[in-house]
Amino acid sequence: RLRDMKRIRVFRFPRRPACCVGVSPDGTRVVAGSYDGTIGVWDFNTGEPTCVFNAHSMSVKAVVVSPNGRSIISASEDSKIGVWNIAMGEKRAVLAGHSGGVIALALTHDGTTLISGSHDKTIRVWDMANMRCSAKLEGHTQRIFSLAVTADDATIVSGSSDKSIRAWDLKSKVCFHILRGHSKSIRSVSVTPDDRWIVSGSVDGTVRVWPMPHDKVQRTKSFKSYIYGPVIYVDPVTLAPEQVQY
């Protein structure tokens, strides 16, 4: 619960630890991917499991829920992306094309386009109407760990082990901006809801805030440990976290 940072529910995998989570847009379901390749779904209000998908042959690295709440999309170290029907508890499609493990996903807010990032150093864009890859974006020189899409669905932001952040025009599929400043791998990128700022977290122990689309870091906040997860709840002007719990 964000207003007082108290835990109100615990969702448990029966076998292996969870390594990625997602929430349905209506807030009724929690979805998690596990190291054993399964995906679990829980009722948010009761905490009870509703289904488990034996999804992948290797660990699940990212999960997203479609805007209509009907589908789960998962990315795995097995290099595949799975699309799953929540209500029916069955697989809808497998998206194949990456030559390495898929470790990052982002979905446009209208649900029509999926973006995936991989160990193979590429970003792929998928048309969710026909479940096919419509473009392969190349430019990063190492694996892509994190992806984000602007609120207007016009720009893809990617963070990579090559220590750079790239901004891509979703319509033309062209990289129009490269941000550099982190000294180590970038593990997380987010875009503020007003599309004014990019926020990045790195293994170098810093969170950086960048104005969009200018190639200059605006603020830097240092931490005592690596930054691996999503970067949220940081005021982009003061760099003061709204809530911090250790």
Tab-separated table of C-alpha atoms in Angstrom:
chain	number	residue	atom	x	y	z
A	1	ARG	CA	0.000	0.000	0.000
A	2	LEU	CA	1.770	3.124	-1.252
A	3	ARG	CA	0.298	5.678	1.121
A	4	ASP	CA	1.956	4.080	4.165
A	5	MET	CA	4.254	1.510	2.459
A	6	LYS	CA	2.698	-1.439	4.269
A	7	ARG	CA	2.504	-4.928	2.828
A	8	ILE	CA	-1.079	-6.099	2.372
A	9	ARG	CA	-0.706	-9.328	0.393
A	10	VAL	CA	1.834	-12.094	-0.278
A	11	PHE	CA	1.762	-14.187	-3.465
A	12	ARG	CA	3.909	-17.327	-3.462
A	13	PHE	CA	5.246	-19.595	-6.170
A	14	PRO	CA	5.100	-23.250	-5.077
A	15	ARG	CA	8.506	-24.230	-6.462
A	16	ARG	CA	11.041	-21.656	-7.700
A	17	PRO	CA	11.512	-17.940	-6.956
A	18	ALA	CA	9.755	-15.295	-9.039
A	19	CYS	CA	11.984	-13.052	-11.150
A	20	CYS	CA	9.485	-10.691	-12.825
A	21	VAL	CA	5.991	-9.396	-12.066
A	22	GLY	CA	3.106	-7.614	-13.740
A	23	VAL	CA	-0.364	-6.379	-12.818
A	24	SER	CA	-3.480	-6.337	-14.973
A	25	PRO	CA	-4.664	-2.828	-15.926
A	26	ASP	CA	-7.810	-3.171	-13.812
A	27	GLY	CA	-5.745	-4.223	-10.799
A	28	THR	CA	-7.554	-7.536	-10.278
A	29	ARG	CA	-4.703	-9.920	-11.185
A	30	VAL	CA	-1.049	-10.275	-10.302
A	31	VAL	CA	1.184	-12.115	-12.773
A	32	ALA	CA	4.701	-13.402	-12.126
A	33	GLY	CA	7.312	-15.315	-14.080
A	34	SER	CA	9.587	-17.843	-12.410
A	35	TYR	CA	13.063	-19.232	-12.840
A	36	ASP	CA	11.535	-22.642	-13.633
A	37	GLY	CA	9.793	-21.285	-16.763
A	38	THR	CA	6.289	-21.100	-15.282
A	39	ILE	CA	3.919	-18.136	-15.078
A	40	GLY	CA	1.606	-17.773	-12.097
A	41	VAL	CA	-1.597	-15.727	-11.915
A	42	TRP	CA	-3.230	-14.667	-8.640
A	43	ASP	CA	-6.417	-12.876	-7.659
A	44	PHE	CA	-5.212	-9.574	-6.227
A	45	ASN	CA	-8.007	-9.225	-3.689
A	46	THR	CA	-7.881	-12.733	-2.231
A	47	GLY	CA	-4.257	-13.670	-2.898
A	48	GLU	CA	-5.414	-17.030	-4.250
A	49	PRO	CA	-3.752	-18.529	-7.365
A	50	THR	CA	-6.057	-18.764	-10.375
A	51	CYS	CA	-3.811	-20.537	-12.886
A	52	VAL	CA	-0.253	-21.587	-13.683
A	53	PHE	CA	1.173	-21.764	-17.198
A	54	ASN	CA	4.024	-24.161	-17.963
A	55	ALA	CA	5.264	-21.518	-20.310
A	56	HIS	CA	8.952	-21.827	-21.145
A	57	SER	CA	11.864	-24.231	-21.048
A	58	MET	CA	14.059	-21.662	-19.284
A	59	SER	CA	13.519	-18.798	-16.832
A	60	VAL	CA	10.901	-16.133	-17.536
A	61	LYS	CA	12.563	-12.720	-17.564
A	62	ALA	CA	9.652	-10.358	-18.259
A	63	VAL	CA	5.851	-10.385	-18.221
A	64	VAL	CA	3.295	-7.797	-19.331
A	65	VAL	CA	-0.503	-7.875	-19.332
A	66	SER	CA	-2.443	-6.593	-22.341
A	67	PRO	CA	-4.486	-3.387	-21.868
A	68	ASN	CA	-7.753	-5.348	-22.091
A	69	GLY	CA	-6.513	-7.718	-19.388
A	70	ARG	CA	-7.141	-10.817	-21.491
A	71	SER	CA	-3.586	-11.833	-22.375
A	72	ILE	CA	-0.220	-12.289	-20.704
A	73	ILE	CA	2.933	-11.835	-22.752
A	74	SER	CA	6.111	-13.445	-21.456
A	75	ALA	CA	9.781	-13.305	-22.426
A	76	SER	CA	12.266	-16.035	-21.622
A	77	GLU	CA	15.894	-17.036	-21.704
A	78	ASP	CA	14.790	-19.747	-24.173
A	79	SER	CA	14.683	-16.927	-26.812
A	80	LYS	CA	10.870	-17.203	-27.189
A	81	ILE	CA	7.993	-14.852	-26.416
A	82	GLY	CA	4.721	-16.440	-25.348
A	83	VAL	CA	1.216	-15.011	-25.594
A	84	TRP	CA	-1.278	-16.587	-23.164
A	85	ASN	CA	-5.054	-16.398	-22.817
A	86	ILE	CA	-5.776	-15.774	-19.129
A	87	ALA	CA	-9.442	-16.791	-19.124
A	88	MET	CA	-8.889	-20.014	-21.056
A	89	GLY	CA	-5.568	-20.826	-19.430
A	90	GLU	CA	-3.965	-21.676	-22.752
A	91	LYS	CA	-1.301	-20.535	-25.204
A	92	ARG	CA	-2.351	-18.179	-27.995
A	93	ALA	CA	0.948	-17.844	-29.839
A	94	VAL	CA	4.726	-18.161	-29.688
A	95	LEU	CA	6.765	-15.324	-31.183
A	96	ALA	CA	10.147	-16.529	-32.418
A	97	GLY	CA	12.936	-14.563	-34.040
A	98	HIS	CA	15.493	-13.576	-31.432
A	99	SER	CA	18.704	-15.601	-31.459
A	100	GLY	CA	19.346	-15.102	-27.746
A	101	GLY	CA	17.389	-14.963	-24.533
A	102	VAL	CA	14.614	-12.343	-24.421
A	103	ILE	CA	14.919	-10.286	-21.255
A	104	ALA	CA	12.874	-7.106	-21.811
A	105	LEU	CA	9.342	-6.344	-22.976
A	106	ALA	CA	7.236	-3.242	-23.479
A	107	LEU	CA	3.727	-2.927	-24.859
A	108	THR	CA	2.215	0.175	-26.404
A	109	HIS	CA	-0.663	1.598	-24.420
A	110	ASP	CA	-3.162	0.681	-27.134
A	111	GLY	CA	-1.908	-2.917	-27.067
A	112	THR	CA	-1.266	-3.103	-30.811
A	113	THR	CA	2.533	-3.254	-30.718
A	114	LEU	CA	4.968	-5.276	-28.616
A	115	ILE	CA	8.660	-4.418	-28.259
A	116	SER	CA	11.219	-6.992	-27.109
A	117	GLY	CA	14.898	-6.765	-26.169
A	118	SER	CA	17.394	-9.599	-26.128
A	119	HIS	CA	20.849	-10.907	-25.393
A	120	ASP	CA	21.295	-10.887	-29.185
A	121	LYS	CA	21.704	-7.049	-28.986
A	122	THR	CA	18.569	-6.377	-31.037
A	123	ILE	CA	15.131	-4.939	-30.398
A	124	ARG	CA	12.203	-6.441	-32.251
A	125	VAL	CA	8.850	-4.826	-32.924
A	126	TRP	CA	5.828	-7.134	-33.168
A	127	ASP	CA	2.418	-6.497	-34.693
A	128	MET	CA	0.024	-8.044	-32.176
A	129	ALA	CA	-2.821	-8.265	-34.709
A	130	ASN	CA	-1.013	-10.899	-36.775
A	131	MET	CA	1.603	-11.943	-34.184
A	132	ARG	CA	4.486	-11.210	-36.553
A	133	CYS	CA	7.727	-9.261	-36.300
A	134	SER	CA	7.449	-6.012	-38.229
A	135	ALA	CA	10.944	-4.641	-37.600
A	136	LYS	CA	14.352	-5.421	-36.111
A	137	LEU	CA	16.152	-2.467	-34.533
A	138	GLU	CA	19.936	-2.632	-34.399
A	139	GLY	CA	22.408	-0.250	-32.833
A	140	HIS	CA	23.177	-1.407	-29.321
A	141	THR	CA	26.465	-3.287	-29.065
A	142	GLN	CA	25.501	-5.386	-26.036
A	143	ARG	CA	22.347	-6.956	-24.586
A	144	ILE	CA	19.195	-4.899	-24.048
A	145	PHE	CA	18.035	-5.112	-20.450
A	146	SER	CA	15.119	-2.680	-20.333
A	147	LEU	CA	12.509	-1.047	-22.571
A	148	ALA	CA	9.887	1.647	-22.161
A	149	VAL	CA	7.331	3.321	-24.406
A	150	THR	CA	6.228	6.940	-24.145
A	151	ALA	CA	2.628	7.687	-23.204
A	152	ASP	CA	1.854	8.837	-26.749
A	153	ASP	CA	3.161	5.502	-28.137
A	154	ALA	CA	5.531	7.417	-30.413
A	155	THR	CA	8.931	6.597	-28.910
A	156	ILE	CA	10.724	3.479	-27.674
A	157	VAL	CA	13.415	3.932	-25.021
A	158	SER	CA	16.000	1.169	-24.545
A	159	GLY	CA	18.713	0.599	-21.950
A	160	SER	CA	21.668	-1.675	-22.596
A	161	SER	CA	24.816	-3.241	-21.168
A	162	ASP	CA	26.702	-1.010	-23.603
A	163	LYS	CA	26.023	1.847	-21.099
A	164	SER	CA	23.834	3.782	-23.525
A	165	ILE	CA	20.161	4.697	-23.739
A	166	ARG	CA	18.615	4.938	-27.165
A	167	ALA	CA	15.409	6.642	-28.254
A	168	TRP	CA	13.697	5.176	-31.324
A	169	ASP	CA	10.869	6.581	-33.405
A	170	LEU	CA	8.244	3.843	-33.402
A	171	LYS	CA	6.770	4.847	-36.759
A	172	SER	CA	10.007	5.072	-38.768
A	173	LYS	CA	11.896	2.515	-36.593
A	174	VAL	CA	14.905	4.878	-36.573
A	175	CYS	CA	17.128	5.684	-33.574
A	176	PHE	CA	17.053	9.462	-33.293
A	177	HIS	CA	18.875	9.971	-30.005
A	178	ILE	CA	21.610	8.318	-27.910
A	179	LEU	CA	22.157	9.188	-24.248
A	180	ARG	CA	25.492	8.421	-22.593
A	181	GLY	CA	26.651	9.050	-19.058
A	182	HIS	CA	26.391	5.832	-17.059
A	183	SER	CA	29.708	4.097	-16.426
A	184	LYS	CA	28.266	0.568	-16.279
A	185	SER	CA	25.407	-1.529	-17.626
A	186	ILE	CA	21.952	0.063	-17.648
A	187	ARG	CA	19.395	-2.302	-16.149
A	188	SER	CA	16.239	-0.191	-16.074
A	189	VAL	CA	14.620	2.667	-17.981
A	190	SER	CA	11.297	4.409	-17.401
A	191	VAL	CA	9.500	7.383	-18.913
A	192	THR	CA	7.459	9.791	-16.812
A	193	PRO	CA	3.736	9.924	-17.668
A	194	ASP	CA	4.064	13.412	-19.172
A	195	ASP	CA	6.831	12.184	-21.544
A	196	ARG	CA	9.183	14.918	-20.323
A	197	TRP	CA	11.799	12.752	-18.626
A	198	ILE	CA	13.658	9.484	-19.066
A	199	VAL	CA	14.813	7.845	-15.824
A	200	SER	CA	17.556	5.213	-15.907
A	201	GLY	CA	19.071	2.879	-13.314
A	202	SER	CA	22.501	1.326	-13.660
A	203	VAL	CA	24.910	-1.155	-12.119
A	204	ASP	CA	27.128	1.904	-11.519
A	205	GLY	CA	24.882	2.660	-8.524
A	206	THR	CA	23.208	5.763	-9.949
A	207	VAL	CA	19.754	6.751	-11.115
A	208	ARG	CA	19.895	9.410	-13.811
A	209	VAL	CA	17.140	11.678	-15.068
A	210	TRP	CA	17.328	12.924	-18.648
A	211	PRO	CA	15.137	15.508	-20.337
A	212	MET	CA	13.503	14.209	-23.463
A	213	PRO	CA	14.795	14.511	-26.122
A	214	HIS	CA	17.951	16.462	-25.179
A	215	ASP	CA	21.259	14.589	-24.993
A	216	LYS	CA	22.226	15.840	-21.559
A	217	VAL	CA	21.815	14.346	-18.117
A	218	GLN	CA	19.706	16.595	-15.908
A	219	ARG	CA	20.183	15.074	-12.452
A	220	THR	CA	22.069	12.181	-10.896
A	221	LYS	CA	21.275	10.339	-7.671
A	222	SER	CA	23.831	7.884	-6.266
A	223	PHE	CA	22.979	4.734	-4.325
A	224	LYS	CA	25.106	2.363	-2.268
A	225	SER	CA	24.231	-0.689	-4.345
A	226	TYR	CA	23.465	-1.744	-7.903
A	227	ILE	CA	20.201	-0.641	-9.530
A	228	TYR	CA	18.528	-3.630	-11.182
A	229	GLY	CA	14.765	-3.105	-11.039
A	230	PRO	CA	12.256	-0.597	-12.364
A	231	VAL	CA	12.981	3.037	-11.522
A	232	ILE	CA	9.873	4.709	-10.083
A	233	TYR	CA	8.710	7.176	-7.423
A	234	VAL	CA	11.607	9.583	-7.861
A	235	ASP	CA	10.761	13.279	-8.207
A	236	PRO	CA	12.524	14.276	-11.468
A	237	VAL	CA	13.225	17.817	-10.291
A	238	THR	CA	14.483	17.287	-6.746
A	239	LEU	CA	15.620	13.651	-7.157
A	240	ALA	CA	14.048	12.955	-3.766
A	241	PRO	CA	12.350	9.548	-3.597
A	242	GLU	CA	8.693	9.864	-2.621
A	243	GLN	CA	8.928	6.683	-0.549
A	244	VAL	CA	11.923	4.509	0.246
A	245	GLN	CA	11.824	1.263	2.175
A	246	TYR	CA	14.794	-0.965	2.905
